[in-house]
XYZ file of C-alpha atoms in Angstrom:
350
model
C 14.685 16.320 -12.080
C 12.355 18.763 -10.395
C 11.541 18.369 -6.600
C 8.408 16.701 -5.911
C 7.228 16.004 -1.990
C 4.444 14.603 -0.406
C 2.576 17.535 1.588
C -1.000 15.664 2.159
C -2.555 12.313 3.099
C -5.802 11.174 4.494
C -7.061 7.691 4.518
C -10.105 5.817 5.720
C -10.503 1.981 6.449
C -13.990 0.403 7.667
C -14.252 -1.399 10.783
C -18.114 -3.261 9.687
C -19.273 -4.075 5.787
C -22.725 -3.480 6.734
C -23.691 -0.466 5.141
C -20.468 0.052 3.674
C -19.989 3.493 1.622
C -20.098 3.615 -2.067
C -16.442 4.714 -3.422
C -17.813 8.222 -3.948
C -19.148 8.458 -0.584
C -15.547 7.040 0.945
C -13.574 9.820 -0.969
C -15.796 13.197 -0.610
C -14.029 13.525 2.807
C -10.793 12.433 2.348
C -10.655 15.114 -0.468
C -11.942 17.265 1.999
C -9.527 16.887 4.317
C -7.210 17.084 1.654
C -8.189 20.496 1.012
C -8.166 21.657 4.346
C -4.517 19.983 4.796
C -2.888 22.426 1.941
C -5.276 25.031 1.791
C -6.555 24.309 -1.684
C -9.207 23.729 -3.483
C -10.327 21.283 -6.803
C -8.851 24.162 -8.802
C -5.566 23.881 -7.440
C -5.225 20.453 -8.031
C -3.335 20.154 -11.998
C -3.676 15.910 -11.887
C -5.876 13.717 -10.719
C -4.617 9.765 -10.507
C -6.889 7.145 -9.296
C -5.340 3.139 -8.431
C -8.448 0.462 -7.934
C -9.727 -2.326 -9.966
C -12.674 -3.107 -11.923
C -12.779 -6.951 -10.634
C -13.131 -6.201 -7.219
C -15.781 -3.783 -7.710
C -17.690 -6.931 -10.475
C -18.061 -4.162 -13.379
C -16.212 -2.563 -16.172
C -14.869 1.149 -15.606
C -15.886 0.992 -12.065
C -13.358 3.864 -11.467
C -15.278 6.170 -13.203
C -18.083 6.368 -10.758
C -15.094 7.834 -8.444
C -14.667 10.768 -10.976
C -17.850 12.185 -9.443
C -15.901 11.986 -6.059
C -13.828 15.026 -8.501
C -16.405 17.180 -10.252
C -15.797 17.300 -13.606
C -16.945 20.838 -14.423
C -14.454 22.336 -15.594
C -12.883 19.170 -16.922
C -10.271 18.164 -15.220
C -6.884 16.131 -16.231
C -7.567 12.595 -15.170
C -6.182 9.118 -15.046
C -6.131 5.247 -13.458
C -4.164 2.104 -13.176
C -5.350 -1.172 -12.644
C -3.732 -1.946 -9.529
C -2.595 -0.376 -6.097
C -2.890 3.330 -5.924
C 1.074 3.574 -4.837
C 1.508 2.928 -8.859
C -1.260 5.793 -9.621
C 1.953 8.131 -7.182
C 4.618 6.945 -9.804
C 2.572 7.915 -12.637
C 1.693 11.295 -10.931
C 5.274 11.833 -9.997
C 5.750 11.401 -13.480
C 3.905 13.771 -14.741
C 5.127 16.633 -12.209
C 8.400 15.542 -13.852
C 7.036 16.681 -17.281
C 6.646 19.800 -15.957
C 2.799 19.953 -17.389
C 1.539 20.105 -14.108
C 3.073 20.932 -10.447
C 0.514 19.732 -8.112
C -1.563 15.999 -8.283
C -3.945 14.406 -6.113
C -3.569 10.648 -5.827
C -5.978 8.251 -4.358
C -7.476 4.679 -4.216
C -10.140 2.689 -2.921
C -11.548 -0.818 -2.374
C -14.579 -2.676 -1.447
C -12.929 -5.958 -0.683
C -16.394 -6.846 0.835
C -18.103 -7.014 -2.129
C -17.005 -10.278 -2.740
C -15.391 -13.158 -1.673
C -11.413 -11.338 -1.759
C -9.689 -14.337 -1.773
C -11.480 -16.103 -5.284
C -11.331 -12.558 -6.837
C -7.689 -12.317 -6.780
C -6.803 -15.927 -8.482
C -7.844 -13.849 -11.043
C -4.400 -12.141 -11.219
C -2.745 -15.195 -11.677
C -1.927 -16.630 -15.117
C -5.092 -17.397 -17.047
C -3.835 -20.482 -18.825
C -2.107 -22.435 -15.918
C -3.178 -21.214 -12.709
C -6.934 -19.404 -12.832
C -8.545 -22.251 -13.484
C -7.175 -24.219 -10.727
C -8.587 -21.449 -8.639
C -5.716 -21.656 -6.289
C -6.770 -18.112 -3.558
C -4.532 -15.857 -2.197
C -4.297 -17.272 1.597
C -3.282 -20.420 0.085
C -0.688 -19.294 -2.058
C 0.831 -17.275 0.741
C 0.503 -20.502 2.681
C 2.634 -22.381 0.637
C 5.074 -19.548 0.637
C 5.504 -19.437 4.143
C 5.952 -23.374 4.500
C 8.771 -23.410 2.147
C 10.242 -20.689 3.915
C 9.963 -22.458 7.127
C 11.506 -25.575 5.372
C 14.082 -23.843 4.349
C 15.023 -22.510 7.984
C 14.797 -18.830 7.061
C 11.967 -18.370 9.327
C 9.562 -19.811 11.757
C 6.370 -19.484 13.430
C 7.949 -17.959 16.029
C 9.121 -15.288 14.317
C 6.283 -14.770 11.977
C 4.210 -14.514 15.201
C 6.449 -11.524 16.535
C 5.921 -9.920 13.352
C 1.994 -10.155 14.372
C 3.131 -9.137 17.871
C 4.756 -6.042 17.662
C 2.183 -5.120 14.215
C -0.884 -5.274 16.216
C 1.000 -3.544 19.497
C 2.033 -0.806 17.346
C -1.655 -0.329 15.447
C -2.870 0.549 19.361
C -1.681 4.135 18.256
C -3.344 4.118 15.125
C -6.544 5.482 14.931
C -7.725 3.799 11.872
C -6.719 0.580 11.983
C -8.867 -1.792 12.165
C -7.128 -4.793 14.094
C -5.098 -3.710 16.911
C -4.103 -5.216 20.012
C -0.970 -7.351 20.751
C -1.163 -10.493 22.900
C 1.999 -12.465 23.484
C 3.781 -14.556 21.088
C 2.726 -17.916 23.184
C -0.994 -16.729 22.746
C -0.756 -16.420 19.273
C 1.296 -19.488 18.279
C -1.902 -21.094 20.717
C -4.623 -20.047 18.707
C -5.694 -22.526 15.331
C -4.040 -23.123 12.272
C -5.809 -21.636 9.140
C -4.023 -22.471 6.717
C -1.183 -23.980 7.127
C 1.026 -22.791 8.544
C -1.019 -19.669 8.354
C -3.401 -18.082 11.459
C -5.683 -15.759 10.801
C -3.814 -13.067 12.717
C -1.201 -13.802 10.044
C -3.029 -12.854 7.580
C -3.900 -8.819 6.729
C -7.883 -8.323 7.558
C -10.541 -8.056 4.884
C -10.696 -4.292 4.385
C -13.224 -1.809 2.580
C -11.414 1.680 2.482
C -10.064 4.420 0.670
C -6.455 6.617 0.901
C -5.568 9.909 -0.832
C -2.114 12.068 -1.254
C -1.236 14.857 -2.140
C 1.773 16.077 -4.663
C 3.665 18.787 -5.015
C 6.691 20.282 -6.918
C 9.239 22.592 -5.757
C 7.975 26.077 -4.004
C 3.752 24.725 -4.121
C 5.160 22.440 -1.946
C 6.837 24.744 0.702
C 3.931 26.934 0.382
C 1.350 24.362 1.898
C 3.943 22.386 4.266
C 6.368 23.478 6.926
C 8.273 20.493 6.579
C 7.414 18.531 3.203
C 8.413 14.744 2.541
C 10.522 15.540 -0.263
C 10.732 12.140 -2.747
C 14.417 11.162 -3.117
C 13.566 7.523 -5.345
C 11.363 6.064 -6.869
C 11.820 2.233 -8.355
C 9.796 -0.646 -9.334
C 9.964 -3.766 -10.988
C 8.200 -7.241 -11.422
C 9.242 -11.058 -11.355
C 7.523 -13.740 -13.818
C 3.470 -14.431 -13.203
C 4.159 -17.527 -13.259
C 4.570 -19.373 -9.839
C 6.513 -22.522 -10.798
C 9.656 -20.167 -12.170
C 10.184 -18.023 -8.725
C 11.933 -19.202 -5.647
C 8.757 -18.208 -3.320
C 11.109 -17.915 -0.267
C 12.565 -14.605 -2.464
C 11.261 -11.533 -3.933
C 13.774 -10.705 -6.830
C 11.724 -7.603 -7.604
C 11.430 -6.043 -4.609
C 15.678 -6.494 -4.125
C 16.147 -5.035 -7.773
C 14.030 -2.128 -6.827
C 15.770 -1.772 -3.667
C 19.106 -1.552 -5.297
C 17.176 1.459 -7.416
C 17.361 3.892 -4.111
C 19.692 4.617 -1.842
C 18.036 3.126 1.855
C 21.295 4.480 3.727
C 20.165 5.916 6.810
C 16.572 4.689 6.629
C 14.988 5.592 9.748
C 11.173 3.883 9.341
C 9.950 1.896 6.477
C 6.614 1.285 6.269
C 6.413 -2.121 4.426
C 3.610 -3.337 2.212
C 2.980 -7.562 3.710
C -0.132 -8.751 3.717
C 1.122 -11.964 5.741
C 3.476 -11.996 8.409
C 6.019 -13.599 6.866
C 6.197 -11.326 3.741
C 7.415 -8.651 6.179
C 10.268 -11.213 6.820
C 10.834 -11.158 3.100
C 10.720 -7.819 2.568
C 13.809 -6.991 4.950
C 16.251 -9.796 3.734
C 15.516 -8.622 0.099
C 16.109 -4.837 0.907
C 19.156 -5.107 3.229
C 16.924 -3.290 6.020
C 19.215 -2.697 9.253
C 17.797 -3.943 12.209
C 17.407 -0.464 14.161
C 14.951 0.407 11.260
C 11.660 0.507 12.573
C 9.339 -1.156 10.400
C 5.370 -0.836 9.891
C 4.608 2.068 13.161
C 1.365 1.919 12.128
C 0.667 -1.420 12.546
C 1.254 -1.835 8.351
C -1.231 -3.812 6.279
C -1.891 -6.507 9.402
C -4.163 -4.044 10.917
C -5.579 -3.044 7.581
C -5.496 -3.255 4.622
C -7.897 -2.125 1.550
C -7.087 -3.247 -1.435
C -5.410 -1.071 -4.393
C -5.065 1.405 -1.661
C -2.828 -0.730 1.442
C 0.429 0.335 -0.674
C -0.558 3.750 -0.816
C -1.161 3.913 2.899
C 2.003 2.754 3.260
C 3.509 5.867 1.500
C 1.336 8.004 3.354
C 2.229 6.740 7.160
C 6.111 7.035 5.786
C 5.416 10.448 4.828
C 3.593 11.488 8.173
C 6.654 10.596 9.952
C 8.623 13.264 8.128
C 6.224 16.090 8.803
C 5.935 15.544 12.306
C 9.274 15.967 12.557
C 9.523 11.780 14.064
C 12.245 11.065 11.434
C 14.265 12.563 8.047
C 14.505 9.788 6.009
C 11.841 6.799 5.666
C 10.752 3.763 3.092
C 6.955 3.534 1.690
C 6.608 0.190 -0.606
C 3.597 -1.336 -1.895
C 3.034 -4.813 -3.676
C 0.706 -6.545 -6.025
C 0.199 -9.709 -7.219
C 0.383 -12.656 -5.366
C 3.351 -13.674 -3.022
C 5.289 -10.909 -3.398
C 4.920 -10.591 -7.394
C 5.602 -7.110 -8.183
C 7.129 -4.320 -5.825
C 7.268 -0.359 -5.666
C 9.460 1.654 -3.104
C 9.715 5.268 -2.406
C 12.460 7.029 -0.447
C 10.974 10.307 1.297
C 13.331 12.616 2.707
C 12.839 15.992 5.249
C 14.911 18.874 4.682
C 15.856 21.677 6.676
């Protein structure tokens, strides 16, 4: 296996839809500062992997309007997935591994605003039984989080710490785009949404973009003093279908747990789009509780969609480089309540 580290990441998420940037216009200066990061140029860069989604932006091969975003003369070596950009890493990672290429530049972006987020995504759900019931994402999670609280795993209470100690955190981050902690009384105060759901439990509405940058072996020392070298990679996904999968579990995200070794984890940035899905999320992967999860604030004080996972691997790598810890988690989801999960294990070395 050849060494492959992350040694650049920028990332953009909008505070106002009014006048929100095309794609192209989001990702011209996050390649930019991609370039300035590393020190190289569109030449230097051997693959170019894109994660975003054609429904969200209402037409086929949207995601070739971000190839402009590129150049294309010369050609270049291009290519996409259909879901969070954290997949478009794996497939990038892959083909370092090949050994056809030894640097990529991954990136995604959303426009969540350009329609109505939480109708567009029951489109992801099983087109026979459950699209044309409509059921939307908030609701879904909703009923997730009641049978969880039924089942006395968790409670509001501790789903509103989660929101606590997020939106505390995301003070320190410059681009998130809800931020401020309260107290856990004030929050549990505030109305119901859906129940048992507030809107502070749920991740914002987000337009944005994210982009990092890969890089095997000696490229990667060249252009970083301290590199976030991967150490695993795993994913896997449970059934679409809701009625088979106990919602108050994410087998997926424990299998792909069990894929890497998360001994001595010192941050994990976790991919939850509602408070309790954090709470999930470290049951299923055995996280210690001196593991400080989601620094940034994670995807409740942001969170663009087909690039929230990637930002994820991106604030887990910034850790390394500044030095702030030597081993951390990045994991990403899609689908809805916790379908399908990714995690990477980053690692500094001295």
């Amino acid at each position: 296996m050849r060494d492959v580290a992350v040694v650049g990441f920028a990332q953009r998420q909008m505070e106002e839809f009014d006048g929100s940037p095309t794609c192209v216009e989001l990702l011209v200066p996050l390649f930019a500062e991609c370039y300035e990061q590393t020190g190289w140029t569109r030449r230097d860069i051997g693959f170019w992997c894109s994660g975003s989604s054609d429904y969200l932006a209402g037409r086929s091969f949207s995601f070739v309007q971000a190839v402009d975003a590129i150049g294309v003369i010369p050609p270049v070596n291009e290519s996409h997935v259909e879901m969070d950009a954290a997949w478009a890493l794996y497939e990038a990672w892959l083909k370092i591994q090949t050994g056809e290429v030894d640097t990529a530049l991954v990136y995604g972006f959303g426009k969540s605003s350009a329609g109505v987020l939480r109708r567009t995504l029951a489109l992801q759900l099983d087109p026979y039984t459950m699209t044309p019931l409509w059921p939307d994402t908030v609701s879904l999670a909703g009923l997730q989080a009641r049978a969880g609280i039924d089942a006395g795993l968790w409670d509001e209470r501790a789903m509103a710490e989660v929101v606590n100690r997020s939106l505390t955190d995301a003070e320190k981050n410059e681009y998130a785009v809800r931020k401020g902690g309260s107290s856990v009384e004030e929050l549990l105060a505030r109305p119901v949404y859906a129940d048992p759901l507030r809107k502070h439990d749920c991740a914002p509405v987000t337009d944005g973009a994210a982009a990092i940058v890969l890089a095997a072996a000696d490229r990667a020392r060249e252009v970083c003093d301290r590199p976030a070298w991967i150490t695993g990679l795993s994913h896997y996904v449970d059934p679409i279908s809701m009625g088979t999968r106990d919602l108050t579990r994410s087998p997926s995200a424990a299998r792909a747990g069990a894929g890497v070794d998360l001994g001595g984890v010192e941050v994990a940035e976790l991919h939850a789009p509602f408070s309790h899905q954090e709470l999930v999320l470290r049951r299923e992967l055995g996280l210690p509780a001196d593991v400080a999860v989601n620094p940034s604030g994670g995807a409740l004080a942001g969170n663009p969609m087909f690039t929230g996972g990637l930002i994820r691997f991106g604030e887990a790598a910034r850790k390394v480089w500044q030095g702030e810890a030597t081993k951390v988690l990045g994991h990403a989801t899609s689908g809805p309540a916790l379908q399908q999960n990714i995690v990477c294990t980053m690692e500094g070395r001295n």
